Amino acid sequence: MKRLILHIAFWLIILLMILPAVQLQFRFIEEKPLNGAFTVSEKPAFTKAKWMTGEFQNGLEKYLKDNSGFRNFLVRLQNQVDFTFFRKANAEGATVGKHKQLYEYDYIRSWLAIDYPGDRFVQTKLQRLRYVQRYLKQEKGIDLVLVFEPGKASFYPEYIPAHYRGRKNGPSTYERYVAMAKEQAVDYIDLHSYFMQLKAESPYPLFPRYGTHWSVYGMQFAADSLLHFIENRRGIDLRKVSVDGIKTSTEPFDTDDDVLKTMNLLLPLKGEELAYPQLSFDTLSHAYEPMVLVVADSYYWNIFNSGIPEKVFANQAFWYFNSLVYPDHYLKPTYTKDLDFQKEVEKQEIIFLMITERFVHKFDWRF
């Protein structure tokens, strides 16, 4: 009996050793691809010269490593074990906080003010911004407005891991910028403060447990604030945006699990009840449609994709990190460096420069 068990164990080990090679060759089981940006090596072509230099061997080794059978499953298994037992996130920049709140470290870094560039730098940047704001308003009738978006670290500092919270000994980079923007009389909107006011009374999360951006539910409050600002500042009535209803789910959608996706776990995670507003637009009304340019980071994406710019504004201009131009970039690669910058700016009535705490140290991306 003991000998039989040893034989079975031996052949099981042999089977486990050859299965990845069989899977590599025949792909008899379909594997779920990993999320994220990966460059998978291609099989190198054999030449005598590459063999002699070792280039072929190195390339083949990398090819076999990247394409071995069941690799994706084993990566997910490893990630699941690390997350379940050690609260470790095997994704670039991801940090696991209390109650499984997922953060990107860059937001924690800014909350700790590690990335603060110094008073002189900030003062110079804000003085320049204020000068351009005054020029555009007085000479062109254009409102250029700085928008401080909320960040998850500042919104949920109570869930940040203790070893980071113990290092907090002063204002965050965002707090320093806001204070100096007020001193410099910069025209700005502080959505972070607004979100903190909503935090205690909101029936649904304004920041999702498994995501790094404001939730889809939270997005509607940011968008509504910007729309009301445009109406008040320009003295106009925009097309009405209504919330016809709210769907709830414990399974995150859209950007509400963007950090979780990059962790590539084996098992799905369910969390708190999330809300998804169902928006409608009064397309029959003859409301004024302003020209609006938004220069922003990734927080603007779920506003952009909500249909609000398309239905409410005369254009949908979104300059992602002041580099990629949307929606033009969907049709062909379009960059701000290729535009007639002055012409594009002077077409606008409102320009929002929107920055979250992760990027506030970089400020305006040279806009």
mmCIF file of C-alpha atoms in Angstrom:
data_model
loop_
_atom_site.group_PDB
_atom_site.id
_atom_site.type_symbol
_atom_site.label_atom_id
_atom_site.label_comp_id
_atom_site.label_asym_id
_atom_site.label_seq_id
_atom_site.Cartn_x
_atom_site.Cartn_y
_atom_site.Cartn_z
ATOM 1 C CA MET A 1 0.000 0.000 0.000
ATOM 2 C CA LYS A 2 2.808 2.386 0.923
ATOM 3 C CA ARG A 3 4.571 1.560 -2.318
ATOM 4 C CA LEU A 4 1.387 2.292 -4.303
ATOM 5 C CA ILE A 5 1.024 5.673 -2.646
ATOM 6 C CA LEU A 6 4.644 6.490 -3.507
ATOM 7 C CA HIS A 7 4.049 5.502 -7.140
ATOM 8 C CA ILE A 8 0.929 7.664 -7.342
ATOM 9 C CA ALA A 9 2.763 10.603 -5.765
ATOM 10 C CA PHE A 10 5.664 10.157 -8.196
ATOM 11 C CA TRP A 11 3.443 10.209 -11.277
ATOM 12 C CA LEU A 12 1.464 13.148 -9.935
ATOM 13 C CA ILE A 13 4.702 15.110 -9.586
ATOM 14 C CA ILE A 14 5.727 14.145 -13.137
ATOM 15 C CA LEU A 15 2.284 15.189 -14.391
ATOM 16 C CA LEU A 16 2.499 18.559 -12.647
ATOM 17 C CA MET A 17 5.946 19.088 -14.179
ATOM 18 C CA ILE A 18 4.873 18.400 -17.763
ATOM 19 C CA LEU A 19 1.425 20.051 -17.672
ATOM 20 C CA PRO A 20 2.765 23.620 -18.085
ATOM 21 C CA ALA A 21 4.750 22.515 -21.144
ATOM 22 C CA VAL A 22 1.695 20.789 -22.632
ATOM 23 C CA GLN A 23 -0.415 23.887 -21.936
ATOM 24 C CA LEU A 24 2.234 26.103 -23.563
ATOM 25 C CA GLN A 25 2.166 23.970 -26.681
ATOM 26 C CA PHE A 26 -1.556 23.215 -27.069
ATOM 27 C CA ARG A 27 -3.406 25.744 -24.852
ATOM 28 C CA PHE A 28 -6.044 23.114 -24.072
ATOM 29 C CA ILE A 29 -7.403 25.247 -21.207
ATOM 30 C CA GLU A 30 -8.322 28.892 -21.821
ATOM 31 C CA GLU A 31 -6.645 31.152 -19.250
ATOM 32 C CA LYS A 32 -8.016 34.475 -18.053
ATOM 33 C CA PRO A 33 -5.558 37.214 -19.069
ATOM 34 C CA LEU A 34 -3.917 39.374 -16.412
ATOM 35 C CA ASN A 35 -5.047 42.971 -15.994
ATOM 36 C CA GLY A 36 -2.584 45.792 -16.440
ATOM 37 C CA ALA A 37 0.085 46.818 -18.892
ATOM 38 C CA PHE A 38 2.386 43.894 -19.698
ATOM 39 C CA THR A 39 4.893 43.272 -22.450
ATOM 40 C CA VAL A 40 4.920 39.546 -23.211
ATOM 41 C CA SER A 41 8.066 38.303 -24.919
ATOM 42 C CA GLU A 42 7.829 36.747 -28.361
ATOM 43 C CA LYS A 43 9.621 33.560 -29.286
ATOM 44 C CA PRO A 44 13.098 34.526 -30.531
ATOM 45 C CA ALA A 45 14.323 33.455 -33.959
ATOM 46 C CA PHE A 46 17.354 31.166 -33.879
ATOM 47 C CA THR A 47 20.532 32.300 -35.586
ATOM 48 C CA LYS A 48 24.093 31.128 -35.167
ATOM 49 C CA ALA A 49 25.217 34.640 -34.232
ATOM 50 C CA LYS A 50 22.544 34.982 -31.505
ATOM 51 C CA TRP A 51 23.469 31.540 -30.194
ATOM 52 C CA MET A 52 27.141 32.424 -29.926
ATOM 53 C CA THR A 53 26.442 35.704 -28.070
ATOM 54 C CA GLY A 54 23.837 34.119 -25.775
ATOM 55 C CA GLU A 55 21.104 36.464 -27.029
ATOM 56 C CA PHE A 56 18.964 33.551 -28.231
ATOM 57 C CA GLN A 57 19.228 31.675 -24.928
ATOM 58 C CA ASN A 58 18.299 34.750 -22.906
ATOM 59 C CA GLY A 59 15.384 35.530 -25.211
ATOM 60 C CA LEU A 60 14.115 31.948 -25.086
ATOM 61 C CA GLU A 61 14.321 31.902 -21.290
ATOM 62 C CA LYS A 62 12.253 35.091 -21.080
ATOM 63 C CA TYR A 63 9.769 33.752 -23.639
ATOM 64 C CA LEU A 64 9.241 30.538 -21.675
ATOM 65 C CA LYS A 65 8.867 32.487 -18.426
ATOM 66 C CA ASP A 66 6.276 34.878 -19.877
ATOM 67 C CA ASN A 67 4.320 32.232 -21.777
ATOM 68 C CA SER A 68 4.572 29.111 -19.616
ATOM 69 C CA GLY A 69 1.369 27.146 -19.211
ATOM 70 C CA PHE A 70 -0.900 28.223 -16.324
ATOM 71 C CA ARG A 71 1.339 31.215 -15.593
ATOM 72 C CA ASN A 72 -1.634 33.573 -15.225
ATOM 73 C CA PHE A 73 -3.355 31.170 -12.830
ATOM 74 C CA LEU A 74 -0.210 30.782 -10.733
ATOM 75 C CA VAL A 75 0.342 34.563 -10.621
ATOM 76 C CA ARG A 76 -3.229 35.054 -9.424
ATOM 77 C CA LEU A 77 -2.804 32.248 -6.867
ATOM 78 C CA GLN A 78 0.366 33.855 -5.491
ATOM 79 C CA ASN A 79 -1.334 37.257 -5.330
ATOM 80 C CA GLN A 80 -4.356 35.778 -3.565
ATOM 81 C CA VAL A 81 -2.206 34.090 -0.923
ATOM 82 C CA ASP A 82 -0.234 37.290 -0.276
ATOM 83 C CA PHE A 83 -3.393 39.392 -0.008
ATOM 84 C CA THR A 84 -5.428 36.951 2.103
ATOM 85 C CA PHE A 85 -2.766 36.023 4.642
ATOM 86 C CA PHE A 86 -0.347 38.963 4.599
ATOM 87 C CA ARG A 87 -2.496 41.932 3.422
ATOM 88 C CA LYS A 88 0.022 42.497 0.647
ATOM 89 C CA ALA A 89 -0.966 43.926 -2.745
ATOM 90 C CA ASN A 90 1.189 42.648 -5.604
ATOM 91 C CA ALA A 91 0.463 45.628 -7.856
ATOM 92 C CA GLU A 92 2.699 48.581 -8.571
ATOM 93 C CA GLY A 93 2.083 51.342 -6.038
ATOM 94 C CA ALA A 94 -0.867 49.616 -4.338
ATOM 95 C CA THR A 95 -1.173 49.628 -0.534
ATOM 96 C CA VAL A 96 -3.672 47.734 1.618
ATOM 97 C CA GLY A 97 -5.135 49.780 4.465
ATOM 98 C CA LYS A 98 -7.513 48.964 7.289
ATOM 99 C CA HIS A 99 -10.745 47.135 6.388
ATOM 100 C CA LYS A 100 -9.188 46.239 3.026
ATOM 101 C CA GLN A 101 -9.237 49.844 1.818
ATOM 102 C CA LEU A 102 -6.931 49.978 -1.196
ATOM 103 C CA TYR A 103 -4.721 53.005 -1.793
ATOM 104 C CA GLU A 104 -2.129 54.057 -4.292
ATOM 105 C CA TYR A 105 0.993 55.025 -2.389
ATOM 106 C CA ASP A 106 1.403 58.271 -4.357
ATOM 107 C CA TYR A 107 -1.675 59.662 -2.579
ATOM 108 C CA ILE A 108 -0.252 58.705 0.811
ATOM 109 C CA ARG A 109 3.060 60.317 -0.158
ATOM 110 C CA SER A 110 1.268 63.577 -0.920
ATOM 111 C CA TRP A 111 -0.764 63.324 2.294
ATOM 112 C CA LEU A 112 2.543 63.092 4.149
ATOM 113 C CA ALA A 113 3.867 66.065 2.110
ATOM 114 C CA ILE A 114 6.917 64.062 1.042
ATOM 115 C CA ASP A 115 6.476 65.442 -2.468
ATOM 116 C CA TYR A 116 6.046 69.098 -1.421
ATOM 117 C CA PRO A 117 8.246 71.144 -3.787
ATOM 118 C CA GLY A 118 8.770 74.073 -1.401
ATOM 119 C CA ASP A 119 7.115 77.427 -0.717
ATOM 120 C CA ARG A 120 9.114 79.316 -3.328
ATOM 121 C CA PHE A 121 8.164 76.937 -6.131
ATOM 122 C CA VAL A 122 4.481 76.971 -5.166
ATOM 123 C CA GLN A 123 4.388 80.743 -4.790
ATOM 124 C CA THR A 124 5.933 81.253 -8.230
ATOM 125 C CA LYS A 125 3.528 78.810 -9.882
ATOM 126 C CA LEU A 126 0.470 80.367 -8.273
ATOM 127 C CA GLN A 127 1.586 83.917 -9.087
ATOM 128 C CA ARG A 128 1.926 82.933 -12.742
ATOM 129 C CA LEU A 129 -1.485 81.270 -12.679
ATOM 130 C CA ARG A 130 -3.099 84.335 -11.145
ATOM 131 C CA TYR A 131 -1.499 86.559 -13.804
ATOM 132 C CA VAL A 132 -2.851 84.366 -16.633
ATOM 133 C CA GLN A 133 -6.270 84.196 -14.970
ATOM 134 C CA ARG A 134 -6.499 87.994 -14.888
ATOM 135 C CA TYR A 135 -5.241 88.370 -18.441
ATOM 136 C CA LEU A 136 -7.672 85.834 -19.908
ATOM 137 C CA LYS A 137 -10.614 87.292 -18.004
ATOM 138 C CA GLN A 138 -9.901 90.948 -18.735
ATOM 139 C CA GLU A 139 -8.666 90.633 -22.313
ATOM 140 C CA LYS A 140 -10.521 87.565 -23.621
ATOM 141 C CA GLY A 141 -13.488 87.084 -21.282
ATOM 142 C CA ILE A 142 -12.301 83.561 -20.446
ATOM 143 C CA ASP A 143 -12.520 82.073 -16.947
ATOM 144 C CA LEU A 144 -9.503 79.950 -16.054
ATOM 145 C CA VAL A 145 -10.245 78.160 -12.780
ATOM 146 C CA LEU A 146 -8.044 75.868 -10.704
ATOM 147 C CA VAL A 147 -9.944 72.872 -9.286
ATOM 148 C CA PHE A 148 -8.534 70.908 -6.358
ATOM 149 C CA GLU A 149 -9.950 67.396 -6.649
ATOM 150 C CA PRO A 150 -10.184 65.232 -3.512
ATOM 151 C CA GLY A 151 -7.754 62.366 -2.939
ATOM 152 C CA LYS A 152 -8.434 59.110 -1.172
ATOM 153 C CA ALA A 153 -5.597 59.447 1.350
ATOM 154 C CA SER A 154 -6.846 62.826 2.572
ATOM 155 C CA PHE A 155 -10.455 61.650 2.435
ATOM 156 C CA TYR A 156 -9.839 58.394 4.354
ATOM 157 C CA PRO A 157 -6.748 59.004 6.510
ATOM 158 C CA GLU A 158 -8.260 56.782 9.225
ATOM 159 C CA TYR A 159 -7.722 53.668 7.076
ATOM 160 C CA ILE A 160 -4.134 54.393 6.064
ATOM 161 C CA PRO A 161 -1.707 51.787 7.513
ATOM 162 C CA ALA A 162 -0.409 52.744 10.947
ATOM 163 C CA HIS A 163 3.255 52.854 9.903
ATOM 164 C CA TYR A 164 2.395 55.701 7.515
ATOM 165 C CA ARG A 165 0.076 57.562 9.887
ATOM 166 C CA GLY A 166 2.838 57.638 12.478
ATOM 167 C CA ARG A 167 4.965 59.707 10.079
ATOM 168 C CA LYS A 168 2.361 62.455 9.659
ATOM 169 C CA ASN A 169 3.675 65.647 11.249
ATOM 170 C CA GLY A 170 2.265 68.549 9.255
ATOM 171 C CA PRO A 171 -0.064 69.752 6.479
ATOM 172 C CA SER A 172 -0.328 67.742 3.282
ATOM 173 C CA THR A 173 0.911 69.053 -0.048
ATOM 174 C CA TYR A 174 -2.706 69.777 -1.027
ATOM 175 C CA GLU A 175 -3.308 71.748 2.187
ATOM 176 C CA ARG A 176 -0.206 73.850 1.594
ATOM 177 C CA TYR A 177 -1.254 74.591 -1.987
ATOM 178 C CA VAL A 178 -4.786 75.611 -0.968
ATOM 179 C CA ALA A 179 -3.480 77.913 1.765
ATOM 180 C CA MET A 180 -1.090 79.640 -0.638
ATOM 181 C CA ALA A 181 -3.715 79.810 -3.411
ATOM 182 C CA LYS A 182 -5.920 81.710 -0.977
ATOM 183 C CA GLU A 183 -3.062 84.048 -0.095
ATOM 184 C CA GLN A 184 -2.334 84.712 -3.770
ATOM 185 C CA ALA A 185 -6.041 85.384 -4.522
ATOM 186 C CA VAL A 186 -6.085 82.585 -7.105
ATOM 187 C CA ASP A 187 -9.484 81.718 -8.560
ATOM 188 C CA TYR A 188 -10.038 78.125 -7.403
ATOM 189 C CA ILE A 189 -12.645 75.528 -6.408
ATOM 190 C CA ASP A 190 -11.881 73.219 -3.492
ATOM 191 C CA LEU A 191 -13.776 69.978 -4.154
ATOM 192 C CA HIS A 192 -11.833 68.221 -1.405
ATOM 193 C CA SER A 193 -13.401 70.422 1.274
ATOM 194 C CA TYR A 194 -16.813 69.867 -0.326
ATOM 195 C CA PHE A 195 -16.374 66.080 -0.246
ATOM 196 C CA MET A 196 -15.335 66.227 3.405
ATOM 197 C CA GLN A 197 -18.582 68.058 4.158
ATOM 198 C CA LEU A 198 -20.545 65.328 2.376
ATOM 199 C CA LYS A 199 -18.622 62.449 3.980
ATOM 200 C CA ALA A 200 -20.640 61.993 7.191
ATOM 201 C CA GLU A 201 -24.067 62.283 5.566
ATOM 202 C CA SER A 202 -23.521 60.435 2.279
ATOM 203 C CA PRO A 203 -25.617 57.232 2.159
ATOM 204 C CA TYR A 204 -23.115 55.629 -0.224
ATOM 205 C CA PRO A 205 -19.299 55.761 -0.463
ATOM 206 C CA LEU A 206 -17.831 58.806 -2.164
ATOM 207 C CA PHE A 207 -14.611 56.821 -2.503
ATOM 208 C CA PRO A 208 -14.869 53.058 -3.135
ATOM 209 C CA ARG A 209 -12.999 50.535 -1.020
ATOM 210 C CA TYR A 210 -11.250 48.928 -3.980
ATOM 211 C CA GLY A 211 -10.667 52.026 -6.114
ATOM 212 C CA THR A 212 -8.403 55.059 -6.036
ATOM 213 C CA HIS A 213 -10.675 57.646 -7.719
ATOM 214 C CA TRP A 214 -13.880 59.209 -6.462
ATOM 215 C CA SER A 215 -16.692 56.724 -6.877
ATOM 216 C CA VAL A 216 -19.155 56.921 -9.740
ATOM 217 C CA TYR A 217 -21.636 58.055 -7.097
ATOM 218 C CA GLY A 218 -19.227 60.715 -5.832
ATOM 219 C CA MET A 219 -18.539 61.895 -9.367
ATOM 220 C CA GLN A 220 -22.077 63.234 -9.711
ATOM 221 C CA PHE A 221 -21.498 65.703 -6.851
ATOM 222 C CA ALA A 222 -18.266 66.952 -8.402
ATOM 223 C CA ALA A 223 -19.922 67.330 -11.812
ATOM 224 C CA ASP A 224 -22.948 69.072 -10.336
ATOM 225 C CA SER A 225 -20.685 71.549 -8.527
ATOM 226 C CA LEU A 226 -18.802 72.376 -11.731
ATOM 227 C CA LEU A 227 -22.036 72.844 -13.684
ATOM 228 C CA HIS A 228 -23.502 75.175 -11.067
ATOM 229 C CA PHE A 229 -20.229 77.104 -10.990
ATOM 230 C CA ILE A 230 -20.401 77.641 -14.765
ATOM 231 C CA GLU A 231 -23.995 78.861 -14.525
ATOM 232 C CA ASN A 232 -23.223 81.296 -11.721
ATOM 233 C CA ARG A 233 -19.943 82.545 -13.154
ATOM 234 C CA ARG A 234 -21.192 83.022 -16.718
ATOM 235 C CA GLY A 235 -24.782 83.996 -15.861
ATOM 236 C CA ILE A 236 -26.288 81.274 -18.049
ATOM 237 C CA ASP A 237 -28.660 78.306 -17.776
ATOM 238 C CA LEU A 238 -27.183 74.984 -18.833
ATOM 239 C CA ARG A 239 -29.085 71.961 -20.045
ATOM 240 C CA LYS A 240 -30.635 70.222 -17.050
ATOM 241 C CA VAL A 241 -29.003 67.012 -15.859
ATOM 242 C CA SER A 242 -31.281 64.803 -13.756
ATOM 243 C CA VAL A 243 -30.710 61.705 -11.642
ATOM 244 C CA ASP A 244 -33.618 59.435 -12.585
ATOM 245 C CA GLY A 245 -32.676 56.735 -10.151
ATOM 246 C CA ILE A 246 -29.845 54.943 -8.417
ATOM 247 C CA LYS A 247 -28.823 51.328 -8.885
ATOM 248 C CA THR A 248 -26.878 49.685 -6.081
ATOM 249 C CA SER A 249 -24.470 46.772 -6.115
ATOM 250 C CA THR A 250 -21.897 45.107 -3.884
ATOM 251 C CA GLU A 251 -19.969 44.284 -7.049
ATOM 252 C CA PRO A 252 -17.956 47.319 -8.187
ATOM 253 C CA PHE A 253 -18.268 48.631 -11.734
ATOM 254 C CA ASP A 254 -16.426 51.134 -13.926
ATOM 255 C CA THR A 255 -13.588 52.808 -11.987
ATOM 256 C CA ASP A 256 -14.818 51.678 -8.571
ATOM 257 C CA ASP A 257 -12.389 48.752 -8.440
ATOM 258 C CA ASP A 258 -9.510 50.087 -10.527
ATOM 259 C CA VAL A 259 -6.859 49.223 -7.923
ATOM 260 C CA LEU A 260 -8.350 45.785 -7.281
ATOM 261 C CA LYS A 261 -8.197 44.946 -11.002
ATOM 262 C CA THR A 262 -4.443 45.568 -11.089
ATOM 263 C CA MET A 263 -3.915 43.178 -8.156
ATOM 264 C CA ASN A 264 -4.977 40.188 -10.315
ATOM 265 C CA LEU A 265 -6.474 38.075 -7.532
ATOM 266 C CA LEU A 266 -7.789 34.567 -8.016
ATOM 267 C CA LEU A 267 -11.070 35.087 -6.152
ATOM 268 C CA PRO A 268 -13.520 37.982 -6.604
ATOM 269 C CA LEU A 269 -14.048 40.402 -3.729
ATOM 270 C CA LYS A 270 -17.321 41.975 -2.720
ATOM 271 C CA GLY A 271 -17.426 44.995 -0.535
ATOM 272 C CA GLU A 272 -19.729 47.744 0.593
ATOM 273 C CA GLU A 273 -22.892 48.693 -1.250
ATOM 274 C CA LEU A 274 -22.021 51.088 -4.052
ATOM 275 C CA ALA A 275 -24.385 53.388 -5.899
ATOM 276 C CA TYR A 276 -24.631 54.135 -9.598
ATOM 277 C CA PRO A 277 -26.745 57.172 -10.560
ATOM 278 C CA GLN A 278 -28.791 56.950 -13.747
ATOM 279 C CA LEU A 279 -28.435 60.310 -15.494
ATOM 280 C CA SER A 280 -30.755 61.842 -18.065
ATOM 281 C CA PHE A 281 -30.517 65.072 -20.072
ATOM 282 C CA ASP A 282 -33.198 67.530 -21.095
ATOM 283 C CA THR A 283 -32.245 67.488 -24.770
ATOM 284 C CA LEU A 284 -35.476 69.252 -25.817
ATOM 285 C CA SER A 285 -34.574 72.491 -24.069
ATOM 286 C CA HIS A 286 -32.698 75.259 -25.886
ATOM 287 C CA ALA A 287 -30.137 75.794 -23.143
ATOM 288 C CA TYR A 288 -26.905 77.649 -23.700
ATOM 289 C CA GLU A 289 -23.954 75.379 -24.526
ATOM 290 C CA PRO A 290 -20.622 76.923 -23.500
ATOM 291 C CA MET A 291 -17.182 76.089 -24.854
ATOM 292 C CA VAL A 292 -15.367 74.321 -22.029
ATOM 293 C CA LEU A 293 -11.803 73.012 -21.910
ATOM 294 C CA VAL A 294 -10.781 70.662 -19.115
ATOM 295 C CA VAL A 295 -7.078 70.058 -18.471
ATOM 296 C CA ALA A 296 -7.072 67.243 -15.947
ATOM 297 C CA ASP A 297 -5.798 63.940 -14.644
ATOM 298 C CA SER A 298 -7.674 60.628 -14.579
ATOM 299 C CA TYR A 299 -10.327 61.869 -12.124
ATOM 300 C CA TYR A 300 -12.102 63.552 -15.005
ATOM 301 C CA TRP A 301 -12.596 60.311 -16.906
ATOM 302 C CA ASN A 302 -15.867 59.239 -15.296
ATOM 303 C CA ILE A 303 -17.278 62.763 -15.777
ATOM 304 C CA PHE A 304 -16.141 62.654 -19.402
ATOM 305 C CA ASN A 305 -17.703 59.216 -19.898
ATOM 306 C CA SER A 306 -20.952 60.143 -18.122
ATOM 307 C CA GLY A 307 -22.198 62.002 -21.202
ATOM 308 C CA ILE A 308 -22.232 65.387 -19.439
ATOM 309 C CA PRO A 309 -19.666 67.141 -21.697
ATOM 310 C CA GLU A 310 -21.314 65.697 -24.803
ATOM 311 C CA LYS A 311 -24.861 66.713 -23.819
ATOM 312 C CA VAL A 312 -24.244 69.955 -21.915
ATOM 313 C CA PHE A 313 -21.220 71.661 -23.491
ATOM 314 C CA ALA A 314 -20.633 72.848 -27.045
ATOM 315 C CA ASN A 315 -17.485 70.712 -27.123
ATOM 316 C CA GLN A 316 -15.875 67.839 -25.211
ATOM 317 C CA ALA A 317 -12.311 69.135 -24.989
ATOM 318 C CA PHE A 318 -10.326 67.085 -22.455
ATOM 319 C CA TRP A 319 -6.544 67.469 -22.380
ATOM 320 C CA TYR A 320 -5.368 64.478 -20.394
ATOM 321 C CA PHE A 321 -2.315 65.578 -18.371
ATOM 322 C CA ASN A 322 -2.010 68.431 -20.873
ATOM 323 C CA SER A 323 -0.732 65.849 -23.343
ATOM 324 C CA LEU A 324 -3.376 63.668 -25.025
ATOM 325 C CA VAL A 325 -6.337 65.424 -26.637
ATOM 326 C CA TYR A 326 -9.732 63.741 -26.233
ATOM 327 C CA PRO A 327 -12.041 62.830 -27.872
ATOM 328 C CA ASP A 328 -9.803 63.446 -30.939
ATOM 329 C CA HIS A 329 -7.271 60.867 -29.714
ATOM 330 C CA TYR A 330 -9.861 58.103 -30.199
ATOM 331 C CA LEU A 331 -9.806 58.693 -33.958
ATOM 332 C CA LYS A 332 -6.086 59.317 -34.412
ATOM 333 C CA PRO A 333 -3.160 60.112 -32.058
ATOM 334 C CA THR A 334 -3.593 63.778 -31.071
ATOM 335 C CA TYR A 335 -1.320 65.657 -28.682
ATOM 336 C CA THR A 336 -1.441 69.170 -27.253
ATOM 337 C CA LYS A 337 2.046 69.858 -28.633
ATOM 338 C CA ASP A 338 0.594 69.536 -32.137
ATOM 339 C CA LEU A 339 -2.198 72.075 -31.549
ATOM 340 C CA ASP A 340 -2.269 75.801 -32.189
ATOM 341 C CA PHE A 341 -2.241 76.348 -28.435
ATOM 342 C CA GLN A 342 -3.290 80.001 -28.365
ATOM 343 C CA LYS A 343 -6.073 79.434 -30.887
ATOM 344 C CA GLU A 344 -7.499 76.481 -28.945
ATOM 345 C CA VAL A 345 -7.373 78.322 -25.609
ATOM 346 C CA GLU A 346 -9.009 81.465 -26.956
ATOM 347 C CA LYS A 347 -11.961 79.447 -28.319
ATOM 348 C CA GLN A 348 -13.030 78.605 -24.775
ATOM 349 C CA GLU A 349 -15.330 80.349 -22.303
ATOM 350 C CA ILE A 350 -14.364 78.251 -19.288
ATOM 351 C CA ILE A 351 -11.084 76.404 -18.660
ATOM 352 C CA PHE A 352 -10.871 74.056 -15.694
ATOM 353 C CA LEU A 353 -7.406 73.038 -14.531
ATOM 354 C CA MET A 354 -8.247 69.999 -12.371
ATOM 355 C CA ILE A 355 -5.647 68.297 -10.171
ATOM 356 C CA THR A 356 -5.865 65.670 -7.451
ATOM 357 C CA GLU A 357 -3.466 65.421 -4.497
ATOM 358 C CA ARG A 358 -1.350 62.781 -6.222
ATOM 359 C CA PHE A 359 -0.239 65.277 -8.890
ATOM 360 C CA VAL A 360 -0.567 68.616 -7.134
ATOM 361 C CA HIS A 361 3.205 68.792 -6.674
ATOM 362 C CA LYS A 362 3.511 68.783 -10.476
ATOM 363 C CA PHE A 363 0.733 71.349 -10.584
ATOM 364 C CA ASP A 364 -0.260 72.299 -14.141
ATOM 365 C CA TRP A 365 1.811 69.899 -16.294
ATOM 366 C CA ARG A 366 3.299 73.030 -17.944
ATOM 367 C CA PHE A 367 -0.124 74.245 -19.110
#
